[in-house]
Short mmCIF file of C-alpha atoms (C1' of nucleotides) in Angstrom, two decimals:
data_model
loop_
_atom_site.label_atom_id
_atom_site.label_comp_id
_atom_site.label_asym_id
_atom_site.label_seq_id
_atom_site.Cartn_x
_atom_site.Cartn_y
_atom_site.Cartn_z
CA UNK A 1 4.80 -2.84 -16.56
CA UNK A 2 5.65 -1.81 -20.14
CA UNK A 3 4.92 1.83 -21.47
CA UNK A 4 2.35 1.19 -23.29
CA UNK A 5 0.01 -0.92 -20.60
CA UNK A 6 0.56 1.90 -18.17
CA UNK A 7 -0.71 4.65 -20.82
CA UNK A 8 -3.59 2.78 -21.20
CA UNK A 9 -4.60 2.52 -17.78
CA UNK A 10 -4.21 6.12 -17.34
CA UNK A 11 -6.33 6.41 -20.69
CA UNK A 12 -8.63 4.55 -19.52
CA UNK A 13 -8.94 6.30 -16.18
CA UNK A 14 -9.67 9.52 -18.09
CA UNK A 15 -12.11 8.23 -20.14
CA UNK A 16 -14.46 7.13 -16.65
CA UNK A 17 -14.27 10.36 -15.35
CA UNK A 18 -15.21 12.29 -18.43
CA UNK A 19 -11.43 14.01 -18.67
CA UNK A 20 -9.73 14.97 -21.92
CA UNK A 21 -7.09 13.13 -23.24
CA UNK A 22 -4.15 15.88 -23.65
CA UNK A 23 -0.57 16.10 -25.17
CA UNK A 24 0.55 17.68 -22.09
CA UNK A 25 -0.96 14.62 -20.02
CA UNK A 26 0.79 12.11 -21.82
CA UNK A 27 4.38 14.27 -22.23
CA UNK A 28 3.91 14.08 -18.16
CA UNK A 29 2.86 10.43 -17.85
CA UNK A 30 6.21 9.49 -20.12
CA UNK A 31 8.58 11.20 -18.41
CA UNK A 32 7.24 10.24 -14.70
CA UNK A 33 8.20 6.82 -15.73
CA UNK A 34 11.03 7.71 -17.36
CA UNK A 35 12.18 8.80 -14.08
CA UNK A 36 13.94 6.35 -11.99
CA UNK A 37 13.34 6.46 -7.95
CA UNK A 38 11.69 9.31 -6.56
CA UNK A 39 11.81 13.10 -7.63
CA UNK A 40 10.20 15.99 -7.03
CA UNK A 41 7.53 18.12 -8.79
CA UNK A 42 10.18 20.77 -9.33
CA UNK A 43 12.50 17.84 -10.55
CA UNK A 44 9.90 17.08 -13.05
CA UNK A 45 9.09 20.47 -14.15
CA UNK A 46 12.93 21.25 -14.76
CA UNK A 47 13.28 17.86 -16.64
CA UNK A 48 10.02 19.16 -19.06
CA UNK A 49 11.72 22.79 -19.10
CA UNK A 50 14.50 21.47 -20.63
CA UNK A 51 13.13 19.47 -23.30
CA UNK A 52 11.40 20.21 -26.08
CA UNK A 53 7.71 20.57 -24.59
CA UNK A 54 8.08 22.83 -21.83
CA UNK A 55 4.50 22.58 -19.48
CA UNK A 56 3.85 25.28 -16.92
CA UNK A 57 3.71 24.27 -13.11
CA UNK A 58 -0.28 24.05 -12.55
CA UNK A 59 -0.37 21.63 -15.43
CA UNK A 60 2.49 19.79 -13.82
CA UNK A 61 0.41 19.69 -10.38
CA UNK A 62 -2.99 18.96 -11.97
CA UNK A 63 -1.59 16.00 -13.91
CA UNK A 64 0.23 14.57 -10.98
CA UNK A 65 -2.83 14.92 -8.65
CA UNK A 66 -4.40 12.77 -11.70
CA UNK A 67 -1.89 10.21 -11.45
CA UNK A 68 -2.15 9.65 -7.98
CA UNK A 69 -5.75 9.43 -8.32
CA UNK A 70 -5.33 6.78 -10.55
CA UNK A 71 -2.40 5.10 -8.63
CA UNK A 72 0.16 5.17 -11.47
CA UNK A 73 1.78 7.51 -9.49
CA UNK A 74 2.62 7.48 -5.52
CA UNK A 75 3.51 10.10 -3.05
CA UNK A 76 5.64 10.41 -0.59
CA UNK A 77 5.70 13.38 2.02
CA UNK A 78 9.27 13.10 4.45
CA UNK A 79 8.97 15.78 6.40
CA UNK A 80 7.98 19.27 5.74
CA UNK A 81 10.46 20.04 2.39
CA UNK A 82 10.27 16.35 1.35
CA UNK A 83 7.76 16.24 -0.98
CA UNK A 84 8.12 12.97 -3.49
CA UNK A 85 6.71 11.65 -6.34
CA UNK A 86 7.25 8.16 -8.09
CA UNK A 87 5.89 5.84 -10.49
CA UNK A 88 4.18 3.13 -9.14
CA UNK A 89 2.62 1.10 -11.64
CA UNK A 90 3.37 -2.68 -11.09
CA UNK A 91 5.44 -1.82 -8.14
CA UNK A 92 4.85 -3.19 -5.27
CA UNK A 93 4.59 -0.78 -1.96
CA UNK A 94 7.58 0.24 -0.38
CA UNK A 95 8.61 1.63 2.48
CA UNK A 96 11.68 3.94 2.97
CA UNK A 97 14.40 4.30 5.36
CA UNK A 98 16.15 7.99 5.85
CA UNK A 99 19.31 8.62 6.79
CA UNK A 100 19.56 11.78 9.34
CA UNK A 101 22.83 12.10 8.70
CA UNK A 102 23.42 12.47 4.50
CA UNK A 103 19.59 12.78 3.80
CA UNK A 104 19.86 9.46 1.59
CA UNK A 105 16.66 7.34 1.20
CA UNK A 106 16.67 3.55 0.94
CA UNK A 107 14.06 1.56 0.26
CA UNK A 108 13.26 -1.38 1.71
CA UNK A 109 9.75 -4.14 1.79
CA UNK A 110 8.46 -6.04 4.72
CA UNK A 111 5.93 -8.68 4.15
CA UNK A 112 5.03 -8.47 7.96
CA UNK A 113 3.62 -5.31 7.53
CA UNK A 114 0.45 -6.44 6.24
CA UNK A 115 -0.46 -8.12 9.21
CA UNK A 116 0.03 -5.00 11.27
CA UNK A 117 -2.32 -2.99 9.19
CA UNK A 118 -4.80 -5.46 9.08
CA UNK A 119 -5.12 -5.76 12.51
CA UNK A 120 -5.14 -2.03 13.26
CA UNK A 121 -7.68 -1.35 10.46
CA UNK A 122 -9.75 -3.92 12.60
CA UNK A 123 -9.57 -3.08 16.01
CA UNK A 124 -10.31 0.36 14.57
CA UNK A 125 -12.83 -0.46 12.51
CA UNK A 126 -10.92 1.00 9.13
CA UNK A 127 -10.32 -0.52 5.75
CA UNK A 128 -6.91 0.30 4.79
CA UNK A 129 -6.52 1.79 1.65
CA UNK A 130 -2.58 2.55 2.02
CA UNK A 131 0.53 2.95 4.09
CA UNK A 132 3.14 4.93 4.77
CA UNK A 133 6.34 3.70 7.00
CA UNK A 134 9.31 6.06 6.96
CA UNK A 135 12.13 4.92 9.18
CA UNK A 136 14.96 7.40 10.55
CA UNK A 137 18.62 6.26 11.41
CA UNK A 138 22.14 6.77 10.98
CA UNK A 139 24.60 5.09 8.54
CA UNK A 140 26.47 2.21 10.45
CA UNK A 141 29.42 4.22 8.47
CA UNK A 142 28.97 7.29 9.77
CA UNK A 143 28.45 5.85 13.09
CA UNK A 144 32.45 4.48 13.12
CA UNK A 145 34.11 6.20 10.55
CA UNK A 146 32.79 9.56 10.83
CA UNK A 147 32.55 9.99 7.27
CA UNK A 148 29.85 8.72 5.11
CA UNK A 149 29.97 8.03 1.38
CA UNK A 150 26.34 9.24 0.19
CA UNK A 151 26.95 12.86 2.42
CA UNK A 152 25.89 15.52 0.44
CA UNK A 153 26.07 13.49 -3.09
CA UNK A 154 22.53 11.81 -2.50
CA UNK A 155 21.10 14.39 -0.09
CA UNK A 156 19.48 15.93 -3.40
CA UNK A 157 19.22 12.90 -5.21
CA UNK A 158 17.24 10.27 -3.68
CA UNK A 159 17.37 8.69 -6.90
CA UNK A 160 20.10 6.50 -5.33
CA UNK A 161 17.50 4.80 -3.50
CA UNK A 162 18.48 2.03 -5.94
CA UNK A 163 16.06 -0.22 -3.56
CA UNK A 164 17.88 -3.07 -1.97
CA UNK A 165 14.24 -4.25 -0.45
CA UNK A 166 14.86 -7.75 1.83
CA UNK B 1 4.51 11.57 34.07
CA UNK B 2 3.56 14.02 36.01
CA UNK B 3 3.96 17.87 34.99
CA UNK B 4 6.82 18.36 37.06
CA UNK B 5 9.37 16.03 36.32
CA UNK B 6 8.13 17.12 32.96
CA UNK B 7 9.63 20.86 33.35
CA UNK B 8 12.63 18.75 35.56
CA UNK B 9 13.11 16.82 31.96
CA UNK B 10 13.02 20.02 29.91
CA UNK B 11 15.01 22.59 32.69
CA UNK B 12 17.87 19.85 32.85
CA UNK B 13 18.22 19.73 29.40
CA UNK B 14 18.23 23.81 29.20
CA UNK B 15 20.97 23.73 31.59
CA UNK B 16 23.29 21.06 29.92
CA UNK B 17 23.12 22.95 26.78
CA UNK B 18 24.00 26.10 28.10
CA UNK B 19 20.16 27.24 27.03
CA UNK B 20 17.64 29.90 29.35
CA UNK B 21 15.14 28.62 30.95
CA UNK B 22 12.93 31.64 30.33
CA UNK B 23 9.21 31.94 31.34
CA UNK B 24 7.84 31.94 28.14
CA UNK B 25 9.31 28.15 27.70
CA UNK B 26 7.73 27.57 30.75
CA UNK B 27 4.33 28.71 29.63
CA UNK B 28 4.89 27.31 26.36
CA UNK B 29 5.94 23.61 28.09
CA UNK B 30 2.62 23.73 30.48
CA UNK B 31 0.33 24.51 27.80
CA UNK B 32 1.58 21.73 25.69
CA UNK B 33 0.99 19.11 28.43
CA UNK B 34 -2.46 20.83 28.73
CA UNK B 35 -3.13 19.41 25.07
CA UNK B 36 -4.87 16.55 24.73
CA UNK B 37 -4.14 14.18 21.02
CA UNK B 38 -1.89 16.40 18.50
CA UNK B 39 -2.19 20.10 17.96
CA UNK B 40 -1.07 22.12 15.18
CA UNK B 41 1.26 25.26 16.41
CA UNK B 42 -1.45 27.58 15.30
CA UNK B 43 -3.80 25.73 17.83
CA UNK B 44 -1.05 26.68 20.69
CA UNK B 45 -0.71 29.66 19.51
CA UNK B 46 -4.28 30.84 19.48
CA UNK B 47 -4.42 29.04 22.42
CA UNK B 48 -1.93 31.32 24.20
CA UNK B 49 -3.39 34.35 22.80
CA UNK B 50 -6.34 33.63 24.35
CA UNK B 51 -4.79 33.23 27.70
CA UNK B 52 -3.17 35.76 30.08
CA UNK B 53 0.05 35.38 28.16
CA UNK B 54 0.09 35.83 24.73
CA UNK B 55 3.33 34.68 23.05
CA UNK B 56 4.89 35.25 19.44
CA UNK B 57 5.10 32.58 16.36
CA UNK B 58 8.21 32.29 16.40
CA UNK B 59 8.74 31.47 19.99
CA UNK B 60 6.32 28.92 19.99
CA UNK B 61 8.35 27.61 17.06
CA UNK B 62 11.67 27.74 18.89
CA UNK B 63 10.20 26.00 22.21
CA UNK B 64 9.29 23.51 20.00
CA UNK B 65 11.84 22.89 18.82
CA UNK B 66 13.89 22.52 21.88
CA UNK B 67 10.81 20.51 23.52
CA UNK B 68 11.18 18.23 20.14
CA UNK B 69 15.09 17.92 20.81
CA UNK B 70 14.65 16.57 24.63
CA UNK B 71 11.46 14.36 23.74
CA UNK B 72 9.33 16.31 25.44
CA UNK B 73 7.36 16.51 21.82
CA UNK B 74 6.82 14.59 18.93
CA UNK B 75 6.35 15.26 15.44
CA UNK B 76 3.85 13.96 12.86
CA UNK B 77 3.57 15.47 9.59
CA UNK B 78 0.75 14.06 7.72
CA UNK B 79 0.71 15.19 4.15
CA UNK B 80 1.71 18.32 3.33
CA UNK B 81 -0.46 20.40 5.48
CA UNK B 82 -0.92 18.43 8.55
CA UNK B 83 1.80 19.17 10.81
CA UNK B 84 1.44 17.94 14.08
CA UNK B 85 2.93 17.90 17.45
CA UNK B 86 1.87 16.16 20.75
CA UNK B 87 3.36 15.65 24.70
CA UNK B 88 5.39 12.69 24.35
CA UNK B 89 7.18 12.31 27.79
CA UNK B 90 6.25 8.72 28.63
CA UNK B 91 4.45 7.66 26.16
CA UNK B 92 5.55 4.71 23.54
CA UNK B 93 5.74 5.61 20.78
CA UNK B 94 2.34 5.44 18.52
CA UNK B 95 1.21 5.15 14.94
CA UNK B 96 -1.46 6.20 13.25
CA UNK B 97 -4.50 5.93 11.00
CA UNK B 98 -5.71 8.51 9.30
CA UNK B 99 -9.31 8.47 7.74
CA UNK B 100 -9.38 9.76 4.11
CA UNK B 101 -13.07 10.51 4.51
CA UNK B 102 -13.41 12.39 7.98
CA UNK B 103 -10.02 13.52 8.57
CA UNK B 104 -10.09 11.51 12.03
CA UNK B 105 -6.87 10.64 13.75
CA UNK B 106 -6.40 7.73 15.45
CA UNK B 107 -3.70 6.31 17.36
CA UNK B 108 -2.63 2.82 17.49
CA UNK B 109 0.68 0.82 18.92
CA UNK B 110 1.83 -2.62 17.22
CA UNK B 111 4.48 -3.92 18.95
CA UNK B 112 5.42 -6.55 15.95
CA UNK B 113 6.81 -3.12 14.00
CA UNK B 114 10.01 -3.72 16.14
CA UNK B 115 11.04 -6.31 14.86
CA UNK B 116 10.30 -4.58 11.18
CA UNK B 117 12.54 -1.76 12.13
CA UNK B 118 15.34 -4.09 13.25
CA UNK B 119 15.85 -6.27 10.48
CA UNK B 120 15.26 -3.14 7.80
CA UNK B 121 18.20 -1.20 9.42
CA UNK B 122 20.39 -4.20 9.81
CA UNK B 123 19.64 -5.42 6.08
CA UNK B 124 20.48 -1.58 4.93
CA UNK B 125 23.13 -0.83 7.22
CA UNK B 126 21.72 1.74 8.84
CA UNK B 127 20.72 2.18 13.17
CA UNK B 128 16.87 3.46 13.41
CA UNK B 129 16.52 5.82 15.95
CA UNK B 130 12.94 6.26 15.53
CA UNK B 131 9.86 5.59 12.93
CA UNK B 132 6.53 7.20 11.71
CA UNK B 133 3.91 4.70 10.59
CA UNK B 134 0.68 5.94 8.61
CA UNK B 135 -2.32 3.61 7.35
CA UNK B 136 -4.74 5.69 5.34
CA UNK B 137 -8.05 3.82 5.47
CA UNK B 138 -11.80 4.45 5.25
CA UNK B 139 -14.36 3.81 8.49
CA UNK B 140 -16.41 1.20 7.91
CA UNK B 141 -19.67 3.30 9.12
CA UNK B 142 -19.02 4.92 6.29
CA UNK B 143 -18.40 2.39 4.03
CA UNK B 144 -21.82 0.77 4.94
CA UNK B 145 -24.03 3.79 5.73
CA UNK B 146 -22.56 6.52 4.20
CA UNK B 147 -22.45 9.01 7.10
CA UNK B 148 -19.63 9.16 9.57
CA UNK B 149 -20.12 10.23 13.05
CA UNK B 150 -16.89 12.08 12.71
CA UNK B 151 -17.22 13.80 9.72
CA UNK B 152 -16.00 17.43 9.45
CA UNK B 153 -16.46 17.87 13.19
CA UNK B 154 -12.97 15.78 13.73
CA UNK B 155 -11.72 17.28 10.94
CA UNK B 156 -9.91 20.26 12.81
CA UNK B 157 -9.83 18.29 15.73
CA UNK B 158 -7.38 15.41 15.87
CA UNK B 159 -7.69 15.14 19.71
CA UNK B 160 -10.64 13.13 19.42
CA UNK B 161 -8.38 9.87 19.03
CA UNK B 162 -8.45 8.85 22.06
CA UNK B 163 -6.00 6.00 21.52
CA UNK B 164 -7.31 2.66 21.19
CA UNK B 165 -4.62 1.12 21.27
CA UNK B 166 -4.74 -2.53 20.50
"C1'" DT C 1 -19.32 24.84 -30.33
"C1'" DT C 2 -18.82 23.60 -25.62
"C1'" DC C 3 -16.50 23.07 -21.83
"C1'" DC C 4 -12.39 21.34 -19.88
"C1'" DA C 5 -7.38 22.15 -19.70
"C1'" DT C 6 -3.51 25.16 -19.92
"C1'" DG C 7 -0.38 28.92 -18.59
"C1'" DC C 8 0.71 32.72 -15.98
"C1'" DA C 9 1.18 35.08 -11.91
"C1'" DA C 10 -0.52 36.00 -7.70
"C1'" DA C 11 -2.26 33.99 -3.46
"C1'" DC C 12 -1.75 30.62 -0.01
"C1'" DC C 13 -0.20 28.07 4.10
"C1'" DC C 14 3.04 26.99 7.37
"C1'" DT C 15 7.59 27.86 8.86
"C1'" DT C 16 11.85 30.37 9.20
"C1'" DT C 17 14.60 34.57 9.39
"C1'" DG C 18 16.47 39.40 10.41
"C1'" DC C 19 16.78 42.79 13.49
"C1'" DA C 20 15.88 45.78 17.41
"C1'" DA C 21 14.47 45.58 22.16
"C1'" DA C 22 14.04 42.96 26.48
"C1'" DG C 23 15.74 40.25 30.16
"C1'" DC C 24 18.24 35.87 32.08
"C1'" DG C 25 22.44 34.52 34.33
"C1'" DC D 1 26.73 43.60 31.73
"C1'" DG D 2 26.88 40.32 27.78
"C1'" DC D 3 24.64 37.54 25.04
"C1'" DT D 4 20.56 34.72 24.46
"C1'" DT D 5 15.51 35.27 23.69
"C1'" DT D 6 11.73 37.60 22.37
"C1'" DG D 7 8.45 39.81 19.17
"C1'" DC D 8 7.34 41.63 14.95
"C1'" DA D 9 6.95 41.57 10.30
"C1'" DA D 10 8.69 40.18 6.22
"C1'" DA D 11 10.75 36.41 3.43
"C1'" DG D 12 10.82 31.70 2.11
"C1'" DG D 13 9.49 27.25 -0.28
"C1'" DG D 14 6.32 24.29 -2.12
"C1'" DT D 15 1.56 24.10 -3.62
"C1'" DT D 16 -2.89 25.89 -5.14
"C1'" DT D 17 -5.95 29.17 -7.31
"C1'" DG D 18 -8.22 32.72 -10.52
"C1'" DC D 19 -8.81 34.02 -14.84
"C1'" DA D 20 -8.15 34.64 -19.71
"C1'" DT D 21 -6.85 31.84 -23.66
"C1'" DG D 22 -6.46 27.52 -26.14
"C1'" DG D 23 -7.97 23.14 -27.77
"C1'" DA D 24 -10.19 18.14 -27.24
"C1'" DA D 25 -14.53 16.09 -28.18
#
DNA sequence: TTCCATGCAAACCCTTTGCAAAGCG
DNA sequence: CGCTTTGCAAAGGGTTTGCATGGAA
């Protein structure tokens, strides 16, 4: 889970597939998981703009599509503007819960889901590589009050998503 | 779950909101329920151009949208380019499995993901009002053969899923 | 020295929007 | 008649691509 394992699995994955071993690709793989919760590829490309090693957008694209290759990096599409990226290196899968109301995304982790998608995988004769589950709902808050403490504030910034998983 | 108390469904909700019932939401409505497994809204809209009554983008956008907000429709975005809709009016809600190799669709209904849904949203404070599950998985014809009957020829064509439900 | 990777900008795909004309209520 | 809907075409947002240049191996 430390730095240094996770840049040598990604190493290593280059190495198999004949790809060079670049600046740019590490600068990328440091500050994904120097990220915390999930962010965007625009997120990412402001955080590099504004540092010292500004990379240009395909490079930001291609390297990401290499990390998700290579798992150390996981997607998440909600919707048709929600595009998410986050390090996932040691983590284990989550799922996430939106609020319609502020936008907010929680994460949460239910054991019982691996039953489910073993048993669909079999009775449709799949092997399950991954899952997605994205639930929708309102804040309990919002619901009585009105008012909601994460409106607006998170609705950008998923990063809150500071995962309470049960 | 027959067409007309389909257009009952969708007129009735036109009226309470103060909305037209025009027949171009009409058309749009029927031609929906003509579908069989998702559709993309470039499928429905070729689809319409190549009937009597050609209708624009963004009217088949708007009906949509309105058949989305009465349940008439469902939405399934599946990665970033694989927007889907499909009839929903009396059917439970499904989940689906995606192949990573031949693109096939398939639908699938686990009735334990209630009980998922329920304890995330009480644990994060939160009341679900609805849920999109995806497994990504590989057929095991594939797996074992290498060819999949499916391949390329489901690709476009996400109708072929048939649900199986289990 | 050989390709692969990078950076730039333009293309791309799907969806949404602005505005004038049409037509429901 | 007024005001919503329609149709068109253009804009929008995120992602991908083409091509010349740069740099790892």
């Amino acid at each position: 889970m430390n730095l240094g394992s996770v840049e040598a699995v990604f190493f290593e994955y280059l190495q198999e597939r004949g790809l060079r071993q670049t600046p740019e690709r590490l600068c990328i793989l440091r500050r994904v998981y120097a990220m915390n919760g999930p962010f965007t590829a625009d997120t990412l490309l402001d955080d590099l703009r504004n540092s010292q090693n500004p990379l240009s957008r395909a490079t930001v694209y291609n390297t990401l599509e290499l990390l998700l290759e290579c798992r150390l990096v996981a997607h998440h599409q909600f919707g048709r503007f929600g595009s998410y990226y986050e390090k996932s290196h040691g983590r284990r899968q989550a799922d996430h819960l939106l609020c319609t109301n502020c936008g907010r995304i929680q994460e949460f982790c239910d054991p019982r889901l691996h039953a489910i998608m073993q048993d669909a995988g079999q009775a449709l004769g799949q092997r399950i590589q991954h899952h997605q589950l994205h639930l929708h709902g309102v804040c309990h808050l919002f619901e009585s009050t009105g008012q909601c403490p994460h409106f607006e504030s998170s609705k950008a910034d998923p990063s809150s998503s500071s995962q309470p998983m049960h």
